[in-house]
Backbone as a chain_set.jsonl record, in Angstrom:
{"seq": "XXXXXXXXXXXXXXXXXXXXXXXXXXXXXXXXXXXXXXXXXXXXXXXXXXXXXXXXXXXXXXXXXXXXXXXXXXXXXXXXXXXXXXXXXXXXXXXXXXXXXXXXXXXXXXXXXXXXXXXXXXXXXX", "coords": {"N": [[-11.598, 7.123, -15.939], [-10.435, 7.359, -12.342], [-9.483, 4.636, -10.443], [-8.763, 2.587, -7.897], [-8.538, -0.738, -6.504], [-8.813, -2.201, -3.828], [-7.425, -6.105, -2.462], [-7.729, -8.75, -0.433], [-7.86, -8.426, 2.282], [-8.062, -9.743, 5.682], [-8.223, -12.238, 8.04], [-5.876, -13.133, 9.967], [-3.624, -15.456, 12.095], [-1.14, -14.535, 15.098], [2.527, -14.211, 13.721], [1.73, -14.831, 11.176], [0.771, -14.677, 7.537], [0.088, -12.675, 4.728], [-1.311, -11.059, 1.624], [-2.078, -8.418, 0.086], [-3.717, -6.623, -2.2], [-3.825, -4.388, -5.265], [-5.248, -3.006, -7.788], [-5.249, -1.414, -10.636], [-6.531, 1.102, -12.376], [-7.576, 3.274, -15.032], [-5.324, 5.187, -15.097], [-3.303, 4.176, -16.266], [-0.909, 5.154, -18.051], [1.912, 6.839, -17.853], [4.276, 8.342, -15.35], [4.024, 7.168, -11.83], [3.59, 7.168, -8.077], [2.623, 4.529, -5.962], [1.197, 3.85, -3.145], [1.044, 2.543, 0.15], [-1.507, 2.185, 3.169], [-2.151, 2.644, 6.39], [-4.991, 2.384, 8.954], [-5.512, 2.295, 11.825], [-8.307, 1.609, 14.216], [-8.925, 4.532, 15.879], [-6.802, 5.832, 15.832], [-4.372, 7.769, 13.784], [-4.069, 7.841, 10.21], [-1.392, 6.149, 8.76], [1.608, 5.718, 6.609], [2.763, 3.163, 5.118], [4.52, 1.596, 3.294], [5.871, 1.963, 0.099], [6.305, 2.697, -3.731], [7.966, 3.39, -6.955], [7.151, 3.731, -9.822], [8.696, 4.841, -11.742], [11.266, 4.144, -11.401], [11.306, 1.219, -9.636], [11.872, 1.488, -7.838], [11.72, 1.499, -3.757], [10.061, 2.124, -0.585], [9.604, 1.73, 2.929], [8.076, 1.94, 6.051], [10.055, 2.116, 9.137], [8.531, 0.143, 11.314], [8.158, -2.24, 9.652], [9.722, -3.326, 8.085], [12.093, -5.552, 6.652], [9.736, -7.378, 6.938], [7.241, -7.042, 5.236], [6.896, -6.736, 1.777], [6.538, -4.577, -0.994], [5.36, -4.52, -4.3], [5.073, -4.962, -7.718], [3.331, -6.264, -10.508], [3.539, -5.506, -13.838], [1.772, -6.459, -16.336], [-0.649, -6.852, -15.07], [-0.919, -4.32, -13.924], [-1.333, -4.429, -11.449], [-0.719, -4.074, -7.681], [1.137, -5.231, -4.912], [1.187, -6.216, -1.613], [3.453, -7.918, 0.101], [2.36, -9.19, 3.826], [4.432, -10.479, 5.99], [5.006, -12.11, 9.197], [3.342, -11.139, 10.563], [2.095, -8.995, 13.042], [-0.316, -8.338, 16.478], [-0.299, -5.834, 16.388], [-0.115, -5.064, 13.68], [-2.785, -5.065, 13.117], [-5.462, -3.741, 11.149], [-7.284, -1.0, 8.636], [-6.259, -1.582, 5.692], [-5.242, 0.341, 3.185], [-4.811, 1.497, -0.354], [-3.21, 3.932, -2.235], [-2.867, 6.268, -5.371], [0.205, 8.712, -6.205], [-0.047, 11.002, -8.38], [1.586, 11.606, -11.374], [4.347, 11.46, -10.466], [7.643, 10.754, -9.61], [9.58, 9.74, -7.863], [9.111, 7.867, -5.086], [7.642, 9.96, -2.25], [7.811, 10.152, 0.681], [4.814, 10.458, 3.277], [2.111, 11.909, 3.358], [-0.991, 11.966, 3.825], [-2.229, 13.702, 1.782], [-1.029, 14.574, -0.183], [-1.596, 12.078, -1.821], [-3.378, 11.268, -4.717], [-5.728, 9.89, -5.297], [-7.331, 7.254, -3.817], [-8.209, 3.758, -2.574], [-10.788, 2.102, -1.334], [-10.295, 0.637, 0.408], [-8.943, -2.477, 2.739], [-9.858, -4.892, 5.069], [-7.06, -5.818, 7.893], [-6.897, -8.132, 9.765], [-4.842, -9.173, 12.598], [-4.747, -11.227, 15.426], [-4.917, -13.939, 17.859]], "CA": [[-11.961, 7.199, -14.527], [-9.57, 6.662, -11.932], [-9.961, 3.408, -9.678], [-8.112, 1.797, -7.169], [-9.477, -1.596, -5.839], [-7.662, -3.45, -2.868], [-8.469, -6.916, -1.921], [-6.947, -10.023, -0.122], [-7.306, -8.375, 3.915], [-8.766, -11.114, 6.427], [-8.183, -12.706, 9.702], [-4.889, -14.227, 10.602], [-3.074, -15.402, 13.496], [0.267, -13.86, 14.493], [2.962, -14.552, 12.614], [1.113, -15.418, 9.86], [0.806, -13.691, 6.5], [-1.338, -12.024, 3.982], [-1.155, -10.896, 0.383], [-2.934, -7.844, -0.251], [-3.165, -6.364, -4.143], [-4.388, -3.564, -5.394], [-5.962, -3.243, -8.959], [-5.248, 0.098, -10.954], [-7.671, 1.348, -13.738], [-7.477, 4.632, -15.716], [-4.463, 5.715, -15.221], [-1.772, 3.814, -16.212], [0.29, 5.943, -18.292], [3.046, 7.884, -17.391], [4.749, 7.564, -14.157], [3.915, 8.03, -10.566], [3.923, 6.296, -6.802], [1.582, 3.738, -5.213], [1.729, 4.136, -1.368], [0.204, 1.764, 0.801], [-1.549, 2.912, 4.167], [-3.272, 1.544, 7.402], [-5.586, 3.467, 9.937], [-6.286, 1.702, 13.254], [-9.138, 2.342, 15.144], [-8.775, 5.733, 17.18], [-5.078, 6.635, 15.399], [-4.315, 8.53, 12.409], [-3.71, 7.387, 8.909], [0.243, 6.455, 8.147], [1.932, 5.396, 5.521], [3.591, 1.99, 4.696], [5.072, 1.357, 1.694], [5.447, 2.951, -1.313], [6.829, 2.167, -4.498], [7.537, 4.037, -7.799], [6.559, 3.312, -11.329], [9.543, 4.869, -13.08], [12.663, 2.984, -11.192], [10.897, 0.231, -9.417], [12.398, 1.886, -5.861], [10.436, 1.0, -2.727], [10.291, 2.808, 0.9], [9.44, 1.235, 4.077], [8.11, 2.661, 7.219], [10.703, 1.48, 9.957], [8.155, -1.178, 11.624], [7.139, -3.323, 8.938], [11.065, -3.674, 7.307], [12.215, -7.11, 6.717], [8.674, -8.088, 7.031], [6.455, -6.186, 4.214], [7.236, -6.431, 0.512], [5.721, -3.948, -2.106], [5.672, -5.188, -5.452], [4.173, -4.142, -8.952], [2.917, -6.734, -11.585], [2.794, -4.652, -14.884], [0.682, -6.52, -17.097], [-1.876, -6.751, -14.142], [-1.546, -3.115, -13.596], [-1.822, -4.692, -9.773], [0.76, -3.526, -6.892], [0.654, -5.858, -4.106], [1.515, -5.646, 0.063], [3.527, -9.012, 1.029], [2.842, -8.939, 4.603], [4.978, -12.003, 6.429], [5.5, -11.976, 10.128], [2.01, -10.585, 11.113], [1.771, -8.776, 14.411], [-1.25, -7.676, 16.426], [-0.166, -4.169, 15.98], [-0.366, -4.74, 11.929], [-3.901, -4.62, 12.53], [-5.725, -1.956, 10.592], [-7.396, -1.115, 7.263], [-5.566, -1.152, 4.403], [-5.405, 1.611, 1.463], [-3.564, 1.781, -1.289], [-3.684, 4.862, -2.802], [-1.959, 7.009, -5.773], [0.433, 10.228, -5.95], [0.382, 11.126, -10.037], [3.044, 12.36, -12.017], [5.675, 11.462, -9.062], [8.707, 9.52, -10.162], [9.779, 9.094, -6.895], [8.061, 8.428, -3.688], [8.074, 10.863, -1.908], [7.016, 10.554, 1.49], [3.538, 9.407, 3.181], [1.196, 12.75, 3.76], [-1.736, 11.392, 2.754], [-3.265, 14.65, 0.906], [-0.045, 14.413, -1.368], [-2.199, 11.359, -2.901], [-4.437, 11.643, -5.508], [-6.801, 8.9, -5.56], [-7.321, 6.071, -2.81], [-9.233, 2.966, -2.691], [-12.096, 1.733, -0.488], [-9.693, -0.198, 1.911], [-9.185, -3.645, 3.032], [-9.5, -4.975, 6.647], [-6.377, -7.038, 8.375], [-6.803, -8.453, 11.123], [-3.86, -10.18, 13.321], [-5.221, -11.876, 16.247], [-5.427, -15.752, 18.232]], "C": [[-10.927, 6.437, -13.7], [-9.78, 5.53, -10.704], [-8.772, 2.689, -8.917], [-8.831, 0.573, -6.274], [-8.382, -2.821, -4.534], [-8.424, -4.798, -2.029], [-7.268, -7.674, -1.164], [-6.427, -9.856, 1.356], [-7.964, -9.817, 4.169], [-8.316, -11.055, 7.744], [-7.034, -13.511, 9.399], [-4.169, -14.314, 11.684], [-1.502, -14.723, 13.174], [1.309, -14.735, 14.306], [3.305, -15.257, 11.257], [1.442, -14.202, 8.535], [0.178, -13.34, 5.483], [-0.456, -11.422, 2.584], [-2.11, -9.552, -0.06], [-2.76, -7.242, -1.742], [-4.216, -5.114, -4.117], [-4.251, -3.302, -7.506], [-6.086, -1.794, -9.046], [-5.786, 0.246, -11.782], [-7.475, 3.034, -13.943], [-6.493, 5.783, -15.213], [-2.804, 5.797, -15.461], [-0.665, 4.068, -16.937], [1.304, 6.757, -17.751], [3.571, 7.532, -15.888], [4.179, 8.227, -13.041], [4.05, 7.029, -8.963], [2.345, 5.629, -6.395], [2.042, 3.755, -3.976], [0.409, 3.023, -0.557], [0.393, 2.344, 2.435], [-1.819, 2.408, 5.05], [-3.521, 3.074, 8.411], [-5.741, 1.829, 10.283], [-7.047, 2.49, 13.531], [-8.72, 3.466, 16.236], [-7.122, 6.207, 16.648], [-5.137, 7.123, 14.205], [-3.692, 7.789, 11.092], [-2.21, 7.018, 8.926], [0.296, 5.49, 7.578], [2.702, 4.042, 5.551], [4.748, 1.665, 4.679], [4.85, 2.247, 0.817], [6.827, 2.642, -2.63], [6.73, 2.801, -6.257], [7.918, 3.344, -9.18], [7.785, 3.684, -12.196], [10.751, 4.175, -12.566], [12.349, 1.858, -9.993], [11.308, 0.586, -7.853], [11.167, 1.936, -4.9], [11.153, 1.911, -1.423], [9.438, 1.672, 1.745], [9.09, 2.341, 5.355], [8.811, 1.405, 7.942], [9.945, 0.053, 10.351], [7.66, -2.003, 10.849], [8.735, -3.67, 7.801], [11.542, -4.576, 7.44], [10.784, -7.728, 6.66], [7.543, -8.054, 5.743], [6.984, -6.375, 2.831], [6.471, -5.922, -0.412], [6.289, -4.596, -3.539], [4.597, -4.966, -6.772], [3.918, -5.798, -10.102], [2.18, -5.709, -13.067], [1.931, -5.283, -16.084], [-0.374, -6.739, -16.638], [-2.751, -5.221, -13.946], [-2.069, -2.902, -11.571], [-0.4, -4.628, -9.455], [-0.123, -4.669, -5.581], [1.974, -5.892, -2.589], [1.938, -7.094, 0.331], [3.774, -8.299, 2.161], [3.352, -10.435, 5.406], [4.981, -11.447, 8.354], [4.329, -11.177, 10.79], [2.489, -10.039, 12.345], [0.474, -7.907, 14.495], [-1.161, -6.231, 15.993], [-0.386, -3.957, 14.699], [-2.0, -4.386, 11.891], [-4.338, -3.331, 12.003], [-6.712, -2.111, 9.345], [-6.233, -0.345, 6.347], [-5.978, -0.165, 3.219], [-4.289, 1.78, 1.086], [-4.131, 2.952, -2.024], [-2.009, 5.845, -4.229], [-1.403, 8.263, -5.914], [0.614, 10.412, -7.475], [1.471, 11.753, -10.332], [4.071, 12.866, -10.894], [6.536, 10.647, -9.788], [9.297, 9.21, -9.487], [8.764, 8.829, -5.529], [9.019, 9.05, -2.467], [7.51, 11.353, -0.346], [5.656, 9.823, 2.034], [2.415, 10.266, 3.654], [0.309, 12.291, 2.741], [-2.662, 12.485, 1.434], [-1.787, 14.631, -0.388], [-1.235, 13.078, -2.615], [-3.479, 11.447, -3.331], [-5.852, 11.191, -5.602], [-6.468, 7.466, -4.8], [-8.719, 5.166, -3.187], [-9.757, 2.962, -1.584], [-11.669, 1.003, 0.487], [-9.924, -1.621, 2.27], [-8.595, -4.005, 4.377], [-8.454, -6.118, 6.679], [-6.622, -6.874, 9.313], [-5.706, -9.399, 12.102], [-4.449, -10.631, 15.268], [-5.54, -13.688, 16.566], [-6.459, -15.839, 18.552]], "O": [[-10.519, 5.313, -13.991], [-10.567, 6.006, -9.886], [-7.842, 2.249, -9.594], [-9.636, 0.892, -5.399], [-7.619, -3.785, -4.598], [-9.426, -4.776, -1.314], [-6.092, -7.32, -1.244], [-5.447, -10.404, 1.862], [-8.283, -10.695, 3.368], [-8.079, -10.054, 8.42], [-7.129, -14.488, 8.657], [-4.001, -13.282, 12.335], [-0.882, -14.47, 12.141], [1.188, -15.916, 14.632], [4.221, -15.801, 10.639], [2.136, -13.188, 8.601], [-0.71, -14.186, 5.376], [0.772, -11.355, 2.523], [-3.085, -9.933, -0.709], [-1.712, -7.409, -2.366], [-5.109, -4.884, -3.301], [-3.257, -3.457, -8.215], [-6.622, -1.034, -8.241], [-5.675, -0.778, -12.456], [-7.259, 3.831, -13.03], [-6.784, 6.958, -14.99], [-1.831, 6.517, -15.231], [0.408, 3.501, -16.731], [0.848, 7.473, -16.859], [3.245, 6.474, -15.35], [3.861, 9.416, -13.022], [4.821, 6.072, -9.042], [1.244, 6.165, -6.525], [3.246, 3.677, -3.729], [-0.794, 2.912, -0.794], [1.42, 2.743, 2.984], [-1.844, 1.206, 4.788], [-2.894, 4.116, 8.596], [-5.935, 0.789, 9.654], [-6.954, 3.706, 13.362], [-8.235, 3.175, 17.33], [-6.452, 6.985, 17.328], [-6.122, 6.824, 13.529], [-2.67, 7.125, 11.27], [-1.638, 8.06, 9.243], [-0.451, 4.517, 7.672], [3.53, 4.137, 6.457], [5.661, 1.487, 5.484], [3.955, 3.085, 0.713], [8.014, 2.43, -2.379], [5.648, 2.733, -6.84], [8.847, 2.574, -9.423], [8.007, 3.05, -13.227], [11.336, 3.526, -13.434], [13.356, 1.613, -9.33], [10.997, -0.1, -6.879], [10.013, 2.284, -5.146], [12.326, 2.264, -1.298], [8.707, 0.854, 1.187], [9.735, 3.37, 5.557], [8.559, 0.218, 7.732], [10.404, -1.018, 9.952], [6.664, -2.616, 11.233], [8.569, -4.295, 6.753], [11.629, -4.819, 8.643], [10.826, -8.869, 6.201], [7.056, -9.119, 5.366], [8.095, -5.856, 2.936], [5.597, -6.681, -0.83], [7.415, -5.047, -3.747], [3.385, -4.828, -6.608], [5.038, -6.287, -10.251], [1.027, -5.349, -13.303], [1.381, -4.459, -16.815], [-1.305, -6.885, -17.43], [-3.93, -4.879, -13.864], [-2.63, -2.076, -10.851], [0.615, -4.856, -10.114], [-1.321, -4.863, -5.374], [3.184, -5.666, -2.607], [1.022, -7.775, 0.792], [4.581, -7.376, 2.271], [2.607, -11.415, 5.365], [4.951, -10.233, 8.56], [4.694, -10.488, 11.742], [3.434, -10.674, 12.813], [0.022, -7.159, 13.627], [-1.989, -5.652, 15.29], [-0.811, -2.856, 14.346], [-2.515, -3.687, 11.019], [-3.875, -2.213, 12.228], [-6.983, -3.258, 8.992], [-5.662, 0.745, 6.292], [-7.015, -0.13, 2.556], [-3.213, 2.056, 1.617], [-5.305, 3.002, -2.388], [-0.796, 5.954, -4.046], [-2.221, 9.177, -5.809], [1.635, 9.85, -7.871], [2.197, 12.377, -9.558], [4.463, 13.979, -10.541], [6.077, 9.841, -10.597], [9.975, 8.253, -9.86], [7.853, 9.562, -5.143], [10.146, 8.901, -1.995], [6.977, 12.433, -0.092], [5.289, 8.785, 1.484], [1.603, 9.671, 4.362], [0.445, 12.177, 1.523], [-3.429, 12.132, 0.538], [-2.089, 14.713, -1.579], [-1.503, 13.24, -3.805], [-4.483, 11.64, -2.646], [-6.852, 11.851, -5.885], [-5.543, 6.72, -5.121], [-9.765, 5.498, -3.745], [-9.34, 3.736, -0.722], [-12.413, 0.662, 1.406], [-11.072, -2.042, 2.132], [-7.486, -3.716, 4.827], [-8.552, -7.116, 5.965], [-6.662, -5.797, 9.907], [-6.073, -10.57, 12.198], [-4.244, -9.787, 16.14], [-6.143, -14.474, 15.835], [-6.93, -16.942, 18.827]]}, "num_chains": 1, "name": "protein.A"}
């Protein structure tokens, strides 16, 4: 069964910073992409980050570059969102979600991915 669990949103002021992780279960053979997402209230889903399993290569959406670091721990099986440099605009919920048998990432339409988690709230605000 496949599972994605993301934890470690919250409340911080701006330019503060947060750690979010995401916890993969039943599917960790073979290769594919973890993509990290955010919806704000009243805007549409977009994409991150993203980061693939067979050559460790990472993407960036433009506003969160220099600031954001994706990152994989493989005997965790956990991928995790440094975010540094908070702004209100980061607010959002978080989802990390996966695209299977990808070996690159490829992009950030979210019906490309297979299986998303349950989301974790940031909040940036004084």
């Amino acid at each position: 069964q496949v599972q994605l669990v993301e934890s470690g949103g919250g409340l911080v002021q701006p330019g503060g910073s947060l750690r979010l992780s995401c916890t993969a279960s039943g599917f960790t053979e073979g290769y594919y992409a973890i993509g990290w997402f955010r919806q704000a209230p009243g805007k549409e889903r977009e994409g991150v980050s993203c980061i693939s399993t067979m050559d460790g290569s990472t993407d960036y959406r433009d506003s969160v570059k220099g600031r954001f670091t994706i990152s994989r721990d493989n005997a965790k099986n956990t991928f995790y969102l440094q975010m540094n440099s908070l702004k209100p605009e980061d607010t959002a919920v978080y989802y990390c979600a996966v695209q299977m048998a990808a070996y690159y990432c490829s992009g950030y339409v979210p019906y490309n991915y297979d299986y998303w988690g349950q989301g974790t709230q940031v909040t940036v605000s004084s």
